[in-house]
Coordinates of C-alpha atoms in Angstrom, one line a residue:
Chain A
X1 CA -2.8 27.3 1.7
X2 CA -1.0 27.7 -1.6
X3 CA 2.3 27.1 0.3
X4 CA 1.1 24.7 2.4
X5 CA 0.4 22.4 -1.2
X6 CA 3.8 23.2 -2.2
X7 CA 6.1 22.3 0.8
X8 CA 3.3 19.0 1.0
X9 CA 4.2 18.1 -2.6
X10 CA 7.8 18.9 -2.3
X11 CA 8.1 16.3 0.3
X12 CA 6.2 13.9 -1.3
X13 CA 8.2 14.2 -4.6
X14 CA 11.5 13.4 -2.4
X15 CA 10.1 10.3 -0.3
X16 CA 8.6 8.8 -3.5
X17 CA 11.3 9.5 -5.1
X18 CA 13.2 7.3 -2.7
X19 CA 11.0 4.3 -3.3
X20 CA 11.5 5.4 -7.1
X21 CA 14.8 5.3 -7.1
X22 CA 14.9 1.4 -5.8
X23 CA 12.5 0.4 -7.9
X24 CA 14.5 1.5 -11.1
X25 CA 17.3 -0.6 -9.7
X26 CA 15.0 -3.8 -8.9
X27 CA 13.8 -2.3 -12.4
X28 CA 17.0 -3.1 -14.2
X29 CA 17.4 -6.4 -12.1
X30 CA 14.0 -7.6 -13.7
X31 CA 15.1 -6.9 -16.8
X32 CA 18.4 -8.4 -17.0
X33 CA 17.0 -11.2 -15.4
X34 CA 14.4 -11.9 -18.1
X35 CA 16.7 -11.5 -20.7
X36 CA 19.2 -13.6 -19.1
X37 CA 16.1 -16.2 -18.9
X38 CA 15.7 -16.2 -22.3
X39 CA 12.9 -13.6 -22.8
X40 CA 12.9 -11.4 -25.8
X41 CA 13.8 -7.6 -24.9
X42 CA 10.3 -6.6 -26.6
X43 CA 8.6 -8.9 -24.1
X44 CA 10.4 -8.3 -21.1
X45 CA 9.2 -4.5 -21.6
X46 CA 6.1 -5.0 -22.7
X47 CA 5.4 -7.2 -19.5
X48 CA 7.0 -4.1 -17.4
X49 CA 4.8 -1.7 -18.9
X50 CA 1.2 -4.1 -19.0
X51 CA 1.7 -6.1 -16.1
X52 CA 3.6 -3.6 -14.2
X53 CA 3.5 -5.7 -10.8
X54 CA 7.2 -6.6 -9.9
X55 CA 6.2 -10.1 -7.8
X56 CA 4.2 -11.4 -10.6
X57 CA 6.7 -10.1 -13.2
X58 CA 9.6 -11.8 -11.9
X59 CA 7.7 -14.8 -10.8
X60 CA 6.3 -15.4 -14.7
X61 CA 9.7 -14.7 -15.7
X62 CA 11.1 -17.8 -13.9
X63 CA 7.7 -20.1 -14.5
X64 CA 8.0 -19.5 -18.2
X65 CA 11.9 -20.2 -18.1
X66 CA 10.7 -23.0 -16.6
X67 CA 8.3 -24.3 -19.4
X68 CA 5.2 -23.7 -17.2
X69 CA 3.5 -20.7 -18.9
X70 CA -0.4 -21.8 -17.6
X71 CA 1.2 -21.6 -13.9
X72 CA 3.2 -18.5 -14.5
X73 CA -0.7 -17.1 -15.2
X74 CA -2.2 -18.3 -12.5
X75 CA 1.0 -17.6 -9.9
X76 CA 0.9 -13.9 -11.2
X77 CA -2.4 -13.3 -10.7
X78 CA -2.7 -14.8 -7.4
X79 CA 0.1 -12.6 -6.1
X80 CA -1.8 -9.5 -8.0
X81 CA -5.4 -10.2 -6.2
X82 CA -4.7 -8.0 -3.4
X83 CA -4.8 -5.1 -5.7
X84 CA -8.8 -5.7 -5.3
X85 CA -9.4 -5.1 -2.3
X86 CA -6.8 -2.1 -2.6
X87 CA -9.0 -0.9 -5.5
X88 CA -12.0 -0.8 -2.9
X89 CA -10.2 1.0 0.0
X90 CA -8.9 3.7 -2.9
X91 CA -11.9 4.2 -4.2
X92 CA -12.6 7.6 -5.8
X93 CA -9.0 8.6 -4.4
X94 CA -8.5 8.0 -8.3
X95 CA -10.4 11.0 -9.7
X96 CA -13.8 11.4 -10.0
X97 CA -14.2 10.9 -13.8
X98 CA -14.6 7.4 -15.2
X99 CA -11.0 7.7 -17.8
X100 CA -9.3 8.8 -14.2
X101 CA -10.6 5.6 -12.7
X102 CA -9.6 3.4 -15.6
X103 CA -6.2 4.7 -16.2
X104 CA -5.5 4.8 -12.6
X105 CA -6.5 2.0 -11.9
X106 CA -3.3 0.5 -13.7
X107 CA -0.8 2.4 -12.0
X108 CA -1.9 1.1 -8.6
X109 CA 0.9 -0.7 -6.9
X110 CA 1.8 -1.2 -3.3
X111 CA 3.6 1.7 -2.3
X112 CA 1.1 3.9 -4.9
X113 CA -1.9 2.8 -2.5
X114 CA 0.7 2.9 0.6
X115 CA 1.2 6.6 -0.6
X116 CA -2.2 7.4 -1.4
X117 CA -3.6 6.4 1.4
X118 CA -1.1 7.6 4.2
X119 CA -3.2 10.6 3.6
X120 CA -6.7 12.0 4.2
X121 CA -9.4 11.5 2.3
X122 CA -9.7 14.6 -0.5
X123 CA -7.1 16.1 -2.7
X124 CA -4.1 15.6 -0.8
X125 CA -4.9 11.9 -1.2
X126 CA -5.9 12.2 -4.7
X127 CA -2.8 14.2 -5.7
X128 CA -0.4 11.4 -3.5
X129 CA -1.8 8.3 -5.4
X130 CA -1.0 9.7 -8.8
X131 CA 2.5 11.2 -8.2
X132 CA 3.6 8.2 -6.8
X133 CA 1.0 6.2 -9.7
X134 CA 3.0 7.8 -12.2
X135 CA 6.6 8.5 -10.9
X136 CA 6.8 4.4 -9.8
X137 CA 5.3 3.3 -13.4
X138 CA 7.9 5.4 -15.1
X139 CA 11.1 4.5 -12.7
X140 CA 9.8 0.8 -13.5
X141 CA 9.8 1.3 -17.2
X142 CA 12.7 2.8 -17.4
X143 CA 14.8 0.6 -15.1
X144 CA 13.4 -2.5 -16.8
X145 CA 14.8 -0.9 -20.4
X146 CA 18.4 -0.2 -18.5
X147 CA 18.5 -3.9 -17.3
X148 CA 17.3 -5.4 -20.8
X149 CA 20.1 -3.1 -22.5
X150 CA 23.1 -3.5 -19.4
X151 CA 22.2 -7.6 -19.5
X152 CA 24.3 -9.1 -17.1
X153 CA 26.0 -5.5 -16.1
X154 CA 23.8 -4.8 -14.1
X155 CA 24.3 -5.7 -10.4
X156 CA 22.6 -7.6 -7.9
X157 CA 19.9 -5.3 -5.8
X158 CA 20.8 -7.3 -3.1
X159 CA 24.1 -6.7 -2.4
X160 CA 22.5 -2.7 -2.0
X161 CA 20.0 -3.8 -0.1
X162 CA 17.4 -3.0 -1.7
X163 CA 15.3 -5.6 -0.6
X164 CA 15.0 -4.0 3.1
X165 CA 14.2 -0.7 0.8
X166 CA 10.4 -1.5 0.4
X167 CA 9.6 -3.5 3.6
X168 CA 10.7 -0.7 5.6
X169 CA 9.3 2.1 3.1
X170 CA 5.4 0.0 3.5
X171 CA 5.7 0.2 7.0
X172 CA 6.8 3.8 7.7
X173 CA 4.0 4.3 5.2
X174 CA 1.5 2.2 7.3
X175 CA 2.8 3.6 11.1
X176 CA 1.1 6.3 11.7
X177 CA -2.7 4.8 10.9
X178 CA -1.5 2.3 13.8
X179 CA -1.8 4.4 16.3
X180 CA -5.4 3.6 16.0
X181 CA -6.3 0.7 18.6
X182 CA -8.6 -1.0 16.2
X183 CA -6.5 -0.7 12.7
X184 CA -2.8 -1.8 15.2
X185 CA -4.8 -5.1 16.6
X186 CA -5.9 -6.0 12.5
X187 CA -2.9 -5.2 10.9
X188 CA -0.8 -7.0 13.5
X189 CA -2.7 -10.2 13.9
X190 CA -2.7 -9.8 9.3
X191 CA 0.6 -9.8 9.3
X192 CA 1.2 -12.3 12.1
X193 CA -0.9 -14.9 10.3
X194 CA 0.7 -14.1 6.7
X195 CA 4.1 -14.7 8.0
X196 CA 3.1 -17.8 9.7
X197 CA 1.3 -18.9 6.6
X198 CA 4.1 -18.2 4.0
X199 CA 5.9 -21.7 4.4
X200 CA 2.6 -23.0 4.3
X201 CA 0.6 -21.6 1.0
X202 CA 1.9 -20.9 -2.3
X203 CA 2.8 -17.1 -2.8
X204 CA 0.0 -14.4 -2.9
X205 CA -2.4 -16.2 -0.4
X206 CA -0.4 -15.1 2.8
X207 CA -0.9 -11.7 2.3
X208 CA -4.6 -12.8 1.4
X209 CA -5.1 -14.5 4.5
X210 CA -4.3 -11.1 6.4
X211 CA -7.8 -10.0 5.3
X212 CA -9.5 -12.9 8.1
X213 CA -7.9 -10.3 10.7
X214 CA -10.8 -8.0 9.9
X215 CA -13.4 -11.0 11.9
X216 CA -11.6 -9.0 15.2
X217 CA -13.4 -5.6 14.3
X218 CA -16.3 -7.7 12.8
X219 CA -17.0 -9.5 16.3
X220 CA -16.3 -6.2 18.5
X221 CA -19.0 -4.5 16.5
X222 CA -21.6 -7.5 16.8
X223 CA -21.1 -7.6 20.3
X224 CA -21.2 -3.8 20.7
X225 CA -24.3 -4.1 19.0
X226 CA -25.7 -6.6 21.0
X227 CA -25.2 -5.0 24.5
X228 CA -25.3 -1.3 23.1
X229 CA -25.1 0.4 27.0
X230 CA -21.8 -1.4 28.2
X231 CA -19.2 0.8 28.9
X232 CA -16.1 0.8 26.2
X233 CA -18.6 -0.2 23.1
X234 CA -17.0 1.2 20.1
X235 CA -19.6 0.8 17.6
X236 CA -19.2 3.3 14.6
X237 CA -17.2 6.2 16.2
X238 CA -13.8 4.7 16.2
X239 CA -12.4 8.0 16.9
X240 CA -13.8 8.3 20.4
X241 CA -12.1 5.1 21.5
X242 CA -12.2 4.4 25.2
X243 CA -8.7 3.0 25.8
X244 CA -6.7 6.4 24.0
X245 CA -6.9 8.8 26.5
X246 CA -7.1 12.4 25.8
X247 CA -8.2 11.4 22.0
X248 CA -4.8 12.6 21.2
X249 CA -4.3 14.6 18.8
X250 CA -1.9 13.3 16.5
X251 CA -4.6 9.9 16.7
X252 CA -5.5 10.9 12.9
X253 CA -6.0 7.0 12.7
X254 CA -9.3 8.4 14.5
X255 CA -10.5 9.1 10.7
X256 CA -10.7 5.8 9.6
X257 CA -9.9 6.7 6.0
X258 CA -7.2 7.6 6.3
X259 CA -4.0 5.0 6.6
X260 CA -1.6 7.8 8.0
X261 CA -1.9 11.5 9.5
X262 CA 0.2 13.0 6.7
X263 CA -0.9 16.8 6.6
X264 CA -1.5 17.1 2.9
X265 CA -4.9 18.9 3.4
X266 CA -4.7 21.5 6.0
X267 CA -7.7 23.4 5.5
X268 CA -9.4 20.0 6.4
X269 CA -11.7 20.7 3.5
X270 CA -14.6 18.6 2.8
X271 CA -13.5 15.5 0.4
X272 CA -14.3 16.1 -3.3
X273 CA -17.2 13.8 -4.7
X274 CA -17.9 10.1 -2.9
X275 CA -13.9 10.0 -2.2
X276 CA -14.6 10.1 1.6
X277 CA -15.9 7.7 4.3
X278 CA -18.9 8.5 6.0
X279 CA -16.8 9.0 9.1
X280 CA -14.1 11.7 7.7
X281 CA -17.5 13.4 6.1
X282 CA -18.8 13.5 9.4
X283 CA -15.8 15.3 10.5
X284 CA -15.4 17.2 7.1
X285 CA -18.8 18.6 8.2
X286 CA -18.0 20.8 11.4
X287 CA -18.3 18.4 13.9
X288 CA -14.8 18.6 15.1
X289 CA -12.8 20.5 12.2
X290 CA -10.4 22.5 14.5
X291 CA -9.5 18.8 15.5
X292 CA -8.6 17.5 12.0
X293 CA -6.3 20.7 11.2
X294 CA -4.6 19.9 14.8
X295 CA -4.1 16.2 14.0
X296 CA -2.4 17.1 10.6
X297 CA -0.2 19.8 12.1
X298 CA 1.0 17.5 15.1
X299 CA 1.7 14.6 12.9
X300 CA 4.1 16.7 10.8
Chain B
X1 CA 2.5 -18.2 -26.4
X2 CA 4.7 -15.9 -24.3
X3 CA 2.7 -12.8 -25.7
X4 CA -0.6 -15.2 -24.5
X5 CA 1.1 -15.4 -21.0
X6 CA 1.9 -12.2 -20.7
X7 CA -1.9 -10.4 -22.3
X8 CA -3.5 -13.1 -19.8
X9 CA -1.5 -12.1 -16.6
X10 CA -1.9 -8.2 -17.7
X11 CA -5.4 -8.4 -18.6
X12 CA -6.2 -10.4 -15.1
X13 CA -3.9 -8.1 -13.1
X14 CA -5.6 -4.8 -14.8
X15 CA -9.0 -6.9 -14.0
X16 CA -8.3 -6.9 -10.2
X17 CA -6.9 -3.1 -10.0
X18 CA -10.3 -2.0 -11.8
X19 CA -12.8 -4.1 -10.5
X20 CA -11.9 -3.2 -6.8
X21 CA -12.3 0.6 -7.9
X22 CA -15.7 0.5 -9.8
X23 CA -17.4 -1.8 -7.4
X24 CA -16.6 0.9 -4.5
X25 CA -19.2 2.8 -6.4
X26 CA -21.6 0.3 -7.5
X27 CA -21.7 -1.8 -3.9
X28 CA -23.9 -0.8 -1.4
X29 CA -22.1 -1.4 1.3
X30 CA -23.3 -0.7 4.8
X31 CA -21.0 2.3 7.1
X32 CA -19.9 -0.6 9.2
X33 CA -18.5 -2.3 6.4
X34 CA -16.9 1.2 4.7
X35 CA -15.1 1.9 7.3
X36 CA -13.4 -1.6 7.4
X37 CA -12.0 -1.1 4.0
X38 CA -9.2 1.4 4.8
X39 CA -8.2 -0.8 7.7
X40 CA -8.5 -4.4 5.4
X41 CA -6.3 -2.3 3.1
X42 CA -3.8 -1.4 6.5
X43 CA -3.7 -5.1 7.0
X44 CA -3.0 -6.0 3.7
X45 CA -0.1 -3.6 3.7
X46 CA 1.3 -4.8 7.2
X47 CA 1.4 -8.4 5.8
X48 CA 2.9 -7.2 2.6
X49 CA 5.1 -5.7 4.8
X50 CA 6.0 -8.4 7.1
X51 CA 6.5 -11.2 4.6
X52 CA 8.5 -9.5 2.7
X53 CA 10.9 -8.3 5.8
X54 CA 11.1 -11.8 6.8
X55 CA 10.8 -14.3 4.1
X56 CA 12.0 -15.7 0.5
X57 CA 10.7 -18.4 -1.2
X58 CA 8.7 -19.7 1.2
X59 CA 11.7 -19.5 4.0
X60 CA 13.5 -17.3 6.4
X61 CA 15.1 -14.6 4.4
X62 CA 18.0 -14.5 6.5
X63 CA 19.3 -12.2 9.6
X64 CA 20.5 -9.3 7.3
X65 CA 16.8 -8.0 5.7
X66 CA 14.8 -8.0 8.6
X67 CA 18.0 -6.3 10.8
X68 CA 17.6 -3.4 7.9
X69 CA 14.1 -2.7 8.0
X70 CA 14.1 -3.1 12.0
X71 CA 16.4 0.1 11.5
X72 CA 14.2 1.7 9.4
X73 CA 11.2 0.8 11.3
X74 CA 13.0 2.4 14.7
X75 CA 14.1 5.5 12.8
X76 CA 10.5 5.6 11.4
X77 CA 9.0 5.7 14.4
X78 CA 10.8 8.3 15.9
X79 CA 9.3 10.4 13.0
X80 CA 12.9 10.5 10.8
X81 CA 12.0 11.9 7.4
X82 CA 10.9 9.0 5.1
X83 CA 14.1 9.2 3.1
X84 CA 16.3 8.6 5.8
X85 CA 14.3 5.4 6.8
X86 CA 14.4 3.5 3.2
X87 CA 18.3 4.7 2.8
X88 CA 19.4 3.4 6.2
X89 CA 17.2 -0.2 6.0
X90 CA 19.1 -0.8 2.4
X91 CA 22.5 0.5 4.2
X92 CA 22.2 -1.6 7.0
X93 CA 21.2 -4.6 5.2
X94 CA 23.9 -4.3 2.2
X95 CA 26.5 -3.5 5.2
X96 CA 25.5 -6.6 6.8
X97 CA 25.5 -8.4 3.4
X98 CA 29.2 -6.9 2.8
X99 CA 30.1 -8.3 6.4
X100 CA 29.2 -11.2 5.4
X101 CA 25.5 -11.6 7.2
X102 CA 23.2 -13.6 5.1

């Protein structure tokens, strides 16, 4: 078990420290960028270390420049409300304790919750969200304070790609928890209508809109529930879902808490506290444990 | 006023991370609803994802992004360790770039 931990967390330390490593460079880019702008150094890093949200930051950075500080406000925090609804589906994967949840709560980004909650509900998950929380905050300190120092030495994060970096980091992230019918039909139709929407609506309410994907899941349930004896109704067991045959048993999607089947927690020990779903409890509780260890183990 | 802007975009930014993680405790939110949660979060992700793959500004971001996170995406789903996807979507893409692909 103890080695189990150990090879889980060695693995995680190397792939966020991939992500890690881009952000310091976007990092420096930021800061360079603000100080090229006109921003003083002690407010470019102050804005990297209480803001820390790279969209917003760069986006503020430009509306200020711009002599529009009441829009680089309200900009920023319409490309940060997503981090709501991010808050909700993370949950007590923060800690149990109250400072856990306040402190934490700051160094959720994208790729912390991406991180956090490629894994199953319980420590694993818990342990995910905060090395990546706190490896990510510092990378995106510290690069800001090399780009504010470098100025204009520092090169264009473009020209190493590093804006392909975090697309394709999200989505290797998100993959796995798509092999689950139900979460693949939301998350596709989501990011169909944000793209489609993105010429359309000013920055931050694309990704917004992706949330009107859930009505599919909504209206499946309702009609489930209105003709509860037809064949294929899914109702609240999305693991059993008719159309995967053989339940397969790398479907970890099938515990609906979890984003990914990374095997962080092979014992498939019962979440601490209220940080599990009802469903993963269920599991958690001995209806089908040999089933969750199998899913983490195929998924490796 | 810049320190206004930026206590006022930290302050509302820490507001949203918070509230989202306190009100999982203090709503009583039916199982049906629960369980959506993890998949609105999925979704959200995706269309993180996805806009940022394929757009800038409002437009098309160009031919070189999207062809490097394509790569990654491939390599990812053949189950290539995480690493190896985020390294070879920024190669491809800054190869591209050096090519001469916008």
């Amino acid at each position: 078990m103890r080695t189990a931990y150990r090879t889980g967390d060695a693995r995680l330390l190397r792939d966020v420290a991939a992500i890690g490593a881009a952000m310091l460079a976007v990092g420096a880019s930021f800061g360079a960028v603000a100080v090229a702008a006109g921003l003083p150094a002690w407010a470019t890093l102050a804005m990297s270390v209480l803001v820390y949200a790279g969209g917003a930051q760069f986006m503020a950075v430009g509306l200020v420049a711009a002599g529009s500080p009441l829009a680089a406000v309200l900009a920023g925090l319409l490309l940060n409300a997503r981090h709501l609804p991010f808050g909700l589906a993370l949950g007590g994967a923060l800690g149990p304790g109250r400072r856990q949840r306040l402190l934490g709560s700051h160094l959720m980004t994208d790729e912390a919750t991406a991180f956090a909650l490629a894994r199953p509900a319980g420590p694993g998950r818990r342990r995910a969200f905060w090395l990546a929380g706190v490896l990510l905050f510092l990378a995106w300190n510290a690069g800001t304070g090399l780009g504010v120092l470098a100025g204009g030495a520092v090169g264009d994060p473009g020209a190493l790609g590093l804006d392909a970096a975090f697309p394709a980091g999200l989505a290797a992230l998100l993959l796995p928890s798509l092999r689950d019918r139900e979460t693949r039909r939301v998350a596709l139709t989501g990011a169909g209508l944000a793209v489609l929407a993105t010429p359309l609506l000013p920055a931050g309410l694309p990704v917004l809109l992706a949330l009107a994907a859930l009505v599919l899941p909504v209206l499946g349930r309702r009609r489930a529930a209105a003709a509860p004896d037809s064949p294929g109704t899914r109702r609240d067991t999305p693991g059993a879902t008719p159309d995967t045959p053989g339940a397969t048993p790398d479907a970890l999607g099938a515990a609906p808490d979890a984003l990914g089947g990374v095997p962080d927690d092979p014992g498939g020990r019962p979440a601490d506290g209220d940080v599990a779903l009802p469903a993963r409890r269920r599991l958690a509780d001995g209806d089908e444990p040999g089933r969750v260890v199998r899913a983490g183990e195929a998924a490796c | 006023m810049l320190i206004a802007v930026i206590l006022a975009l930290a302050a509302g930014t820490y507001g949203f991370r918070v509230a989202g993680v306190l009100l999982r405790d203090r709503l009583e939110l039916p199982e049906w609803s629960r369980q959506l949660l993890p998949v609105g979060a999925a979704a959200l992700l995706a269309a993180l994802a996805a806009t940022a793959a394929l757009t800038e500004a409002g437009g098309f971001a160009g031919y070189a992004r999207p062809a490097g996170v394509l790569v990654g995406l491939l390599l990812a789903a053949r189950r290539a360790p995480f690493v190896l996807v985020v390294v070879a979507a920024a190669g491809t893409t800054a190869l591209l770039r050096l090519l001469g692909v916008a």
